[in-house]
PDB file of C-alpha atoms in Angstrom:
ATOM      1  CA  UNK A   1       6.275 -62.777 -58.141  1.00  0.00           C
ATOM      2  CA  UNK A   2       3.326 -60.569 -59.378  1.00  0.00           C
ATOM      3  CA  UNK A   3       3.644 -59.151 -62.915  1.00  0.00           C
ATOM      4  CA  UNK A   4       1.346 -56.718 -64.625  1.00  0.00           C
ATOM      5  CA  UNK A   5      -0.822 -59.171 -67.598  1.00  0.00           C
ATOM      6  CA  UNK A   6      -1.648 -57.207 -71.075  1.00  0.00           C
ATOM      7  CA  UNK A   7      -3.144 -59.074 -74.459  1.00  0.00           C
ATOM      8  CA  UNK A   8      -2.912 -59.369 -76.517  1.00  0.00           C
ATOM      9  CA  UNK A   9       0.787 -59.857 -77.059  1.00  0.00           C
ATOM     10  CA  UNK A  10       0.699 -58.807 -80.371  1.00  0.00           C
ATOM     11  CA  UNK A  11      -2.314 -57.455 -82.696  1.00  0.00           C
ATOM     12  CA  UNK A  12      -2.277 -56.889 -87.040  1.00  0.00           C
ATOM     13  CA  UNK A  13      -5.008 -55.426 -88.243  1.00  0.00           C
ATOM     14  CA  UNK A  14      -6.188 -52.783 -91.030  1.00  0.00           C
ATOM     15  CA  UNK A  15      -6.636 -49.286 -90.726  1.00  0.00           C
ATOM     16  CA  UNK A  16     -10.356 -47.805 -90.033  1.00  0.00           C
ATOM     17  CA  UNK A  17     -10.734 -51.241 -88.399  1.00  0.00           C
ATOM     18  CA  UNK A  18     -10.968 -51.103 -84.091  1.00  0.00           C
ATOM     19  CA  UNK A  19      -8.906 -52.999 -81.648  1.00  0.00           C
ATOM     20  CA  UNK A  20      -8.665 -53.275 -78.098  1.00  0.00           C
ATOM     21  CA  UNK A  21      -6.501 -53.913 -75.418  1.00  0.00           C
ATOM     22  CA  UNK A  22      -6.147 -55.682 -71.579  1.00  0.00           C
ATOM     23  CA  UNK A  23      -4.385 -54.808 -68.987  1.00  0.00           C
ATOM     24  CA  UNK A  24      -4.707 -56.475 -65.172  1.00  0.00           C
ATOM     25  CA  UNK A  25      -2.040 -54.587 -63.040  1.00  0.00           C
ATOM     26  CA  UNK A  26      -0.662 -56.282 -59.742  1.00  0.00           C
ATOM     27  CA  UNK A  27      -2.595 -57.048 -57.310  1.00  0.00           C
ATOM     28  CA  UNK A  28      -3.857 -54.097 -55.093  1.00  0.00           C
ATOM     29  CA  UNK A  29      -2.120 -51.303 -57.224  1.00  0.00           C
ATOM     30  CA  UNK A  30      -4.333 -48.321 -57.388  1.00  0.00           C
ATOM     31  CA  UNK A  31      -2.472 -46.643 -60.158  1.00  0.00           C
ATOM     32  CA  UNK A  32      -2.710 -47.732 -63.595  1.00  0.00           C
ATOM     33  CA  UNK A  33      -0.547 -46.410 -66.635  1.00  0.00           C
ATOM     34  CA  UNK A  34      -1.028 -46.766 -70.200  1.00  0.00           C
ATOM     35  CA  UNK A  35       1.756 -45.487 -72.615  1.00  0.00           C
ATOM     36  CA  UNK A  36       2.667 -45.753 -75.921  1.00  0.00           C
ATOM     37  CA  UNK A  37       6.194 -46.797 -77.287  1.00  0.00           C
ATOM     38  CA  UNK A  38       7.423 -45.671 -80.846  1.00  0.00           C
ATOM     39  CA  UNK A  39      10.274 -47.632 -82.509  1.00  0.00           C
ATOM     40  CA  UNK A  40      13.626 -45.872 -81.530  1.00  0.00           C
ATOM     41  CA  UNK A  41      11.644 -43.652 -78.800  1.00  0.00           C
ATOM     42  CA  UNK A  42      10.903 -43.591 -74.796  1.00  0.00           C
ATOM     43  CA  UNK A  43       7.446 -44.814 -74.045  1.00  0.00           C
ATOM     44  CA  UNK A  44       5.154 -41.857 -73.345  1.00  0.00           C
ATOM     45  CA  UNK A  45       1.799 -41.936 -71.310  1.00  0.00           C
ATOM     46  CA  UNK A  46      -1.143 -41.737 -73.143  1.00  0.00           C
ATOM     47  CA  UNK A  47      -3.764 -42.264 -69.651  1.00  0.00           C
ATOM     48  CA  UNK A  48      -3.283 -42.546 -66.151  1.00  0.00           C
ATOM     49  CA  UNK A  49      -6.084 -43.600 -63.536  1.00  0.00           C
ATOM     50  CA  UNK A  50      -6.120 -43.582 -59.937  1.00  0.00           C
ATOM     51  CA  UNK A  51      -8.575 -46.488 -59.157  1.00  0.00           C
ATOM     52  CA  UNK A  52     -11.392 -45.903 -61.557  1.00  0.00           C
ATOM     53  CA  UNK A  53     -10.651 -42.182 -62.444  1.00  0.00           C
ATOM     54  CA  UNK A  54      -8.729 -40.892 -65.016  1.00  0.00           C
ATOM     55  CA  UNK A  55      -5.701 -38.516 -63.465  1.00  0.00           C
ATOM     56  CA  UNK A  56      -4.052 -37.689 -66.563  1.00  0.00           C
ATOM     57  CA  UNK A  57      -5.411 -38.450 -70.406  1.00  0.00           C
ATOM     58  CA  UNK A  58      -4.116 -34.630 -71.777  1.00  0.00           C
ATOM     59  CA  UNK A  59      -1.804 -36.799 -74.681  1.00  0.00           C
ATOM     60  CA  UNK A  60      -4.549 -39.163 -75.119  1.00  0.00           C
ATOM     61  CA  UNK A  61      -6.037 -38.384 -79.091  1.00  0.00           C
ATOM     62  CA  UNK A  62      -9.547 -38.703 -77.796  1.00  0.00           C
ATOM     63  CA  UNK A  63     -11.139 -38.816 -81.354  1.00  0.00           C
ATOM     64  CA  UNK A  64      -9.712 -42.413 -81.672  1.00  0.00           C
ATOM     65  CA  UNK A  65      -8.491 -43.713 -78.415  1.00  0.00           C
ATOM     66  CA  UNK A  66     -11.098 -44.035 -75.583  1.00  0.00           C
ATOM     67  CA  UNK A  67      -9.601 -46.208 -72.029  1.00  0.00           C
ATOM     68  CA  UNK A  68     -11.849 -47.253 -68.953  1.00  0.00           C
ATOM     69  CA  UNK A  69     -10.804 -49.210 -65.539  1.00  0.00           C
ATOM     70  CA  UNK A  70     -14.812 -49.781 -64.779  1.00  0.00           C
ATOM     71  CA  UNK A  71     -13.764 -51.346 -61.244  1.00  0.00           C
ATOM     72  CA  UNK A  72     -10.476 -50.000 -60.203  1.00  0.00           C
ATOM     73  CA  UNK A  73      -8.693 -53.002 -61.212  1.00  0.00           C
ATOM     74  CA  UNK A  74      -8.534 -54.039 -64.891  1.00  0.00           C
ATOM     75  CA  UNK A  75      -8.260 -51.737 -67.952  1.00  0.00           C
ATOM     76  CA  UNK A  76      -9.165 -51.629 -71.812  1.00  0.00           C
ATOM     77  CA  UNK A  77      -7.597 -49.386 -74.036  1.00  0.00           C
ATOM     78  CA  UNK A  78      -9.430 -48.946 -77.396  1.00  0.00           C
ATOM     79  CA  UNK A  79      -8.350 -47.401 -80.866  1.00  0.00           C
ATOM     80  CA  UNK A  80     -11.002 -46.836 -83.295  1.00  0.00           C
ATOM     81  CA  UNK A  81     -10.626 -46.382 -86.298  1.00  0.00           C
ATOM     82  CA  UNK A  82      -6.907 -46.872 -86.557  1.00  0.00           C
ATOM     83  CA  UNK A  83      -4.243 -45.835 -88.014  1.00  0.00           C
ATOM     84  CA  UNK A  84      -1.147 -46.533 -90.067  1.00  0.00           C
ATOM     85  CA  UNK A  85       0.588 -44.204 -87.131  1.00  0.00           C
ATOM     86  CA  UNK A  86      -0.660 -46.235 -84.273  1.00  0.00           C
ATOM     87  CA  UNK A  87       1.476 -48.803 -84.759  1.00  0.00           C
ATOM     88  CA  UNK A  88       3.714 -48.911 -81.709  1.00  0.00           C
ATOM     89  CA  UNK A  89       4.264 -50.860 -78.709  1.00  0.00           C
ATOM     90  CA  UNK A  90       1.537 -50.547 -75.901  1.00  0.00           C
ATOM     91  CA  UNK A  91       2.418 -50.616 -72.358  1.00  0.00           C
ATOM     92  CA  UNK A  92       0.763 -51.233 -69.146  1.00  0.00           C
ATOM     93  CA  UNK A  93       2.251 -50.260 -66.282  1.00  0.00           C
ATOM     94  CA  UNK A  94       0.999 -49.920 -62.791  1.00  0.00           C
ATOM     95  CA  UNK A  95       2.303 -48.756 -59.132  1.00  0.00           C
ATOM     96  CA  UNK A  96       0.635 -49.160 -55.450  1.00  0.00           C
ATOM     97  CA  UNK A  97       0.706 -45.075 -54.712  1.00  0.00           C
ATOM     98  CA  UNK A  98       0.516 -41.709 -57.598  1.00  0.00           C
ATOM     99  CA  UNK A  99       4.347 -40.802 -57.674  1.00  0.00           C
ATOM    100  CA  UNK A 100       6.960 -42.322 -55.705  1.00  0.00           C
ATOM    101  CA  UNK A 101       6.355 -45.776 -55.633  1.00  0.00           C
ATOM    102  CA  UNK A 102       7.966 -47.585 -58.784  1.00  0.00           C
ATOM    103  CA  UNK A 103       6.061 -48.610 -62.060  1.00  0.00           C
ATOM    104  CA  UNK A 104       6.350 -52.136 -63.024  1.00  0.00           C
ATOM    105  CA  UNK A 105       5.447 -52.516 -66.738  1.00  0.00           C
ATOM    106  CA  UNK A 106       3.709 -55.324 -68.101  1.00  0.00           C
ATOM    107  CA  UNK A 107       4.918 -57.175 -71.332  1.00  0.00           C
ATOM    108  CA  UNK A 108       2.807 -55.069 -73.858  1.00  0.00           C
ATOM    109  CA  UNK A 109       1.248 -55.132 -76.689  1.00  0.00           C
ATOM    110  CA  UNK A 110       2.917 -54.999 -80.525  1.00  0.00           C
ATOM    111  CA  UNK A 111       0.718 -53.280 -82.884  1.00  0.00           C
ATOM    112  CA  UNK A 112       0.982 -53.340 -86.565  1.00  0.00           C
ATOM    113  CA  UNK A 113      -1.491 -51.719 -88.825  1.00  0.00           C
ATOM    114  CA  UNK A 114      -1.404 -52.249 -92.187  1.00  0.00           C
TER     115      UNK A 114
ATOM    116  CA  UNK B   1      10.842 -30.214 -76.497  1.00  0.00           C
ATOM    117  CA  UNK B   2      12.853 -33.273 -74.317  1.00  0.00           C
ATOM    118  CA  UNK B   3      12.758 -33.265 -71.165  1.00  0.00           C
ATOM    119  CA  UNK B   4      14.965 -36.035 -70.730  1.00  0.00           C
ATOM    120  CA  UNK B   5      17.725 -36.863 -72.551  1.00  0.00           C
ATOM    121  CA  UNK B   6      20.292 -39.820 -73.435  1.00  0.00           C
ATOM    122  CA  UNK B   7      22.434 -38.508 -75.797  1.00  0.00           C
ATOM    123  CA  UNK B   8      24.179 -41.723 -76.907  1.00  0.00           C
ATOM    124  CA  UNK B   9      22.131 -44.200 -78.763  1.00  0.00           C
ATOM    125  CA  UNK B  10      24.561 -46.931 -78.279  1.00  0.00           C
ATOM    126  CA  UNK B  11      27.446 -48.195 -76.042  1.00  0.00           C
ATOM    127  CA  UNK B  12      29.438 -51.135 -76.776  1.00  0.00           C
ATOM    128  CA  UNK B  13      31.377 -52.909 -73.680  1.00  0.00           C
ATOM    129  CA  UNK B  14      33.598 -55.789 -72.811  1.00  0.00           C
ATOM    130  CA  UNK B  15      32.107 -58.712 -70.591  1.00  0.00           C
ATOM    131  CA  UNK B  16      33.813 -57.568 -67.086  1.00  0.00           C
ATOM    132  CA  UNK B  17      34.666 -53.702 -67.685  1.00  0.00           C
ATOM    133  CA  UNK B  18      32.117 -50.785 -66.439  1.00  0.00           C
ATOM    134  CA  UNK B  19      29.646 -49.991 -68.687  1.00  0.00           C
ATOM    135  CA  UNK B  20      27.984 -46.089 -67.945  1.00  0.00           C
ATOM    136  CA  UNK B  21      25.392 -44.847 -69.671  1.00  0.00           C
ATOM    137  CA  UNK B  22      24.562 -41.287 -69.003  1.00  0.00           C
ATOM    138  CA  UNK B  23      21.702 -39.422 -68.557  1.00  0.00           C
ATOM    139  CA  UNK B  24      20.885 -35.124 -68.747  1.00  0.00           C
ATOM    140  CA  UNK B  25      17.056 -33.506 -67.838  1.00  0.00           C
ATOM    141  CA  UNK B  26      16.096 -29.717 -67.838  1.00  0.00           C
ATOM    142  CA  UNK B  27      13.333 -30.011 -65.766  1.00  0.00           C
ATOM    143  CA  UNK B  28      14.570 -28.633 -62.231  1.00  0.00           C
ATOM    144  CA  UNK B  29      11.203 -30.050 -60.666  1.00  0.00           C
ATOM    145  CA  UNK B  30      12.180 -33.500 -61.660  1.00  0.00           C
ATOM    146  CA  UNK B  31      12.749 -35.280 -58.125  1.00  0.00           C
ATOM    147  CA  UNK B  32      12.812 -39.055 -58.722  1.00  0.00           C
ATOM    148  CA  UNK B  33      14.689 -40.779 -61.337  1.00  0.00           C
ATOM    149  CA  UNK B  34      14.897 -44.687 -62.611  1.00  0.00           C
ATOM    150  CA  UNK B  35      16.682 -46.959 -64.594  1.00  0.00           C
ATOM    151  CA  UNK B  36      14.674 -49.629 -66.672  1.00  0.00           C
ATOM    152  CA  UNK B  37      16.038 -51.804 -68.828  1.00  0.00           C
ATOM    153  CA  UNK B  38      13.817 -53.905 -72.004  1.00  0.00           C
ATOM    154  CA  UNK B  39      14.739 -56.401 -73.780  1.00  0.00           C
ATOM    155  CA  UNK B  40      13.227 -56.741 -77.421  1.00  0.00           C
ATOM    156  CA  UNK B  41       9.203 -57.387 -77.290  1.00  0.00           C
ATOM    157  CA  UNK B  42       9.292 -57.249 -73.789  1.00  0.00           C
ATOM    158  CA  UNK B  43       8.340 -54.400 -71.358  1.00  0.00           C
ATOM    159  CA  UNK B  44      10.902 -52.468 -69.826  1.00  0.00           C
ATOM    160  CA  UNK B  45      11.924 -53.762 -66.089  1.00  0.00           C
ATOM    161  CA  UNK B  46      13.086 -51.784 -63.234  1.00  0.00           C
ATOM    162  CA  UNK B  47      16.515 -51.444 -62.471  1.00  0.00           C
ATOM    163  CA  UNK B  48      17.332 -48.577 -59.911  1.00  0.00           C
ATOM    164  CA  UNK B  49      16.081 -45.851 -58.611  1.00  0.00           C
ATOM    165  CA  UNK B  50      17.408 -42.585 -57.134  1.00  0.00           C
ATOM    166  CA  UNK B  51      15.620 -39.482 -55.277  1.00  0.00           C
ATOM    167  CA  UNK B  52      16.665 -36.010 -55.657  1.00  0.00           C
ATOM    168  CA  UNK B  53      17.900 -35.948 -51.714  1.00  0.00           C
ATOM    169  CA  UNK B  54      20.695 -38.838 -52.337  1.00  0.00           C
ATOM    170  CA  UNK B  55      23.468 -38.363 -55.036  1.00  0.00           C
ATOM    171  CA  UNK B  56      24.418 -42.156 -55.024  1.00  0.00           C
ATOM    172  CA  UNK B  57      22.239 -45.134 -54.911  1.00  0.00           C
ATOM    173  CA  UNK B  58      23.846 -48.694 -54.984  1.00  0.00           C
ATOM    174  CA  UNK B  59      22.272 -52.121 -55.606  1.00  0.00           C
ATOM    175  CA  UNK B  60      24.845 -54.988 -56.202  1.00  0.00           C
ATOM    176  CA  UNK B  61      26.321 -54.219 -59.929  1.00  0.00           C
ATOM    177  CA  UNK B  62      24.503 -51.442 -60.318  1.00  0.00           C
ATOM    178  CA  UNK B  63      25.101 -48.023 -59.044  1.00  0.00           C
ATOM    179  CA  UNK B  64      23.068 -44.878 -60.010  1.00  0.00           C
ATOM    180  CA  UNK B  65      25.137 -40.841 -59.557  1.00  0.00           C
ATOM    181  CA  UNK B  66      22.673 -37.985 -59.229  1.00  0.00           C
ATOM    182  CA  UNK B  67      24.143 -34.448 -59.649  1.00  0.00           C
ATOM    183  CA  UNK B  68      21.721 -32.290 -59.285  1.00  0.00           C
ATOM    184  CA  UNK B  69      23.696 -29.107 -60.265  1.00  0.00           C
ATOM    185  CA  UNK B  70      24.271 -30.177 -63.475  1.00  0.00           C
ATOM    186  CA  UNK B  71      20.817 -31.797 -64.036  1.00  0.00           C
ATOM    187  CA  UNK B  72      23.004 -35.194 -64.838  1.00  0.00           C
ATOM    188  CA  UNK B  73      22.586 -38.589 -64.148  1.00  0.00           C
ATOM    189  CA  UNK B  74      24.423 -41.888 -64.808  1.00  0.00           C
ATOM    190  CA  UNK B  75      23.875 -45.454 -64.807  1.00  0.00           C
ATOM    191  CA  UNK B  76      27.385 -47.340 -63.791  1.00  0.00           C
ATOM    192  CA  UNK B  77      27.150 -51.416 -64.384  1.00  0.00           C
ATOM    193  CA  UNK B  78      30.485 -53.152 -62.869  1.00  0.00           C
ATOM    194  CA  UNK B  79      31.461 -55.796 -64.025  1.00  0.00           C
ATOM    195  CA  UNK B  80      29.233 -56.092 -67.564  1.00  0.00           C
ATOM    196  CA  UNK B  81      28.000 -59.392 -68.594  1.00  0.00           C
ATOM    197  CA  UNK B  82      26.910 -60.383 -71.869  1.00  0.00           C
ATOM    198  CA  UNK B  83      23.050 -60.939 -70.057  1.00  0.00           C
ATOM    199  CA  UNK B  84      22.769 -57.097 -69.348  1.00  0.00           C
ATOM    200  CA  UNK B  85      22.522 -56.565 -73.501  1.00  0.00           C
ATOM    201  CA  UNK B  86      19.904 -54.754 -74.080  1.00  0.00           C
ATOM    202  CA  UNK B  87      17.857 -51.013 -73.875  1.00  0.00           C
ATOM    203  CA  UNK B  88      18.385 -49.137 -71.122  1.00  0.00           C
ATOM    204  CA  UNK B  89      15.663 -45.925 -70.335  1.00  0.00           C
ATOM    205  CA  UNK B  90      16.328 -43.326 -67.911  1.00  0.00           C
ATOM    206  CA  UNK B  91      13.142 -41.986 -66.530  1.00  0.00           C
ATOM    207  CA  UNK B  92      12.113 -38.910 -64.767  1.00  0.00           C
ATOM    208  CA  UNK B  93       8.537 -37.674 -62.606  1.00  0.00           C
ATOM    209  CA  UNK B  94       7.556 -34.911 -60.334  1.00  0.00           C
ATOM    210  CA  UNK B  95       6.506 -36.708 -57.299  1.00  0.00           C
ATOM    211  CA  UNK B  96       4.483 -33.718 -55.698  1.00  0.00           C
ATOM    212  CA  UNK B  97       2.089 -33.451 -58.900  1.00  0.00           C
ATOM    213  CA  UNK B  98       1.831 -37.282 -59.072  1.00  0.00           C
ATOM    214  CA  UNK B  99       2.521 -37.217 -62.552  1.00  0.00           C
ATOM    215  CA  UNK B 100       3.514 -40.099 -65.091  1.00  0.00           C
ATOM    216  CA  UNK B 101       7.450 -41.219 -65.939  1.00  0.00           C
ATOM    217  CA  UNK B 102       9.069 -39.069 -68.756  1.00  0.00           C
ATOM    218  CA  UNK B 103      11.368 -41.111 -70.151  1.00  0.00           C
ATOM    219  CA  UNK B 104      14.824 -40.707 -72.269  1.00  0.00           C
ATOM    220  CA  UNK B 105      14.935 -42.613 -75.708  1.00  0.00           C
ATOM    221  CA  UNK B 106      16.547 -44.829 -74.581  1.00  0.00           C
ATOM    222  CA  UNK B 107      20.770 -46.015 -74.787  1.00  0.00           C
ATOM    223  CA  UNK B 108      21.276 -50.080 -76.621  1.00  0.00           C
ATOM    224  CA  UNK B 109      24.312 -51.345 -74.277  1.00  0.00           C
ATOM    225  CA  UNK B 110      26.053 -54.123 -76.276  1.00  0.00           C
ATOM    226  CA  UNK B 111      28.586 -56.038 -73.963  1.00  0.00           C
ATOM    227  CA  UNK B 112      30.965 -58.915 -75.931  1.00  0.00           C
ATOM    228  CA  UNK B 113      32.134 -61.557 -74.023  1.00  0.00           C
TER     229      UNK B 113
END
């Protein structure tokens, strides 16, 4: 059964310092979701592409958090410098058409910054 | 502001009763809704869905209500096991603007065997 891949599965680091992190969606799934997941909260998008453009990055703090999908098929999300705040849960997510067709989420990624 | 909301942050069942976790949005453009469920450090997995044209959609245990009128939705699990412990998200999206899942925070279902 395809599944959506992220990594790292879990990331420490220290604030100011940068991390980054993969996503590889299913197979032939032109939309590609990125959201963020606060203890105790709903996970809430941070960047949507369609292919290799961005459809949707309005809750995306763009002084710190920069995400590309160069080729339409893998993504990076980036944080730098970060914060004690950006500790969360990171979630990739991805779905074959914009809209209707379901999201299937990929494992993400724990984030702790200390 | 919430546009989706699940009111009760926990529900405790026994293994073979109905468990039904509910579900209220105030977005009347809202036309598709889900069910995930996540366990802990994992990402959430799809349950159910529902569109706005059907008030009922069925799939083995699992049955999701849509009432439209009252901007309500519910989640019905019959019989409960012990394996369907864990977070369940109700999530929302405007299908016509393409948009991204807005999603409830979330109900922990508990079920003792």
């Amino acid at each position: 059964e395809a599944e959506v891949a992220q990594s790292p599965r879990y990331k420490i680091t220290e604030k100011s310092q940068a991390v980054a992190f993969w996503c590889d969606p299913i197979s032939g799934h032109a939309t590609l979701y990125w959201y963020r997941q606060i203890l105790g909260q709903g996970p809430e998008l941070l960047v949507q592409f369609q292919d290799e453009s961005v459809v949707d990055d309005s809750q995306l703090p763009k002084d710190r958090f920069s995400a590309e999908r160069l080729k339409g098929v893998d993504s990076t999300l980036k944080i730098q410098p970060a914060e004690l705040g950006d500790s969360a849960m990171y979630l990739c997510a991805s779905s074959s058409r914009t809209g209707r067709e379901t999201q299937y989420f990929g494992p993400g990624t724990r984030l702790l910054v200390l | 502001d919430q546009q989706v909301k699940q009111n009760s942050p926990s529900l405790s069942v026994q293994e073979g009763r109905i468990s039904i976790l509910n579900c209220d949005y105030t977005n009347s453009m809202f036309d598709y809704f889900l069910w995930y469920k996540k366990y802990p450090a994992e990402g959430p997995t799809f349950l159910i869905s529902i569109s706005s044209i059907k008030d009922k959609n069925e799939d083995g245990r699992f049955t999701v209500f849509l009432n439209k009128s009252a901007k309500h939705l519910s989640l019905h699990i019959v019989p409960s096991q012990p394996g369907d412990s864990a977070v369940y998200f109700c999530a929302a999206s405007v299908n016509q603007a393409g948009t991204a899942l807005i999603f409830g925070k979330g109900t922990t279902l508990s079920v003792s065997s």
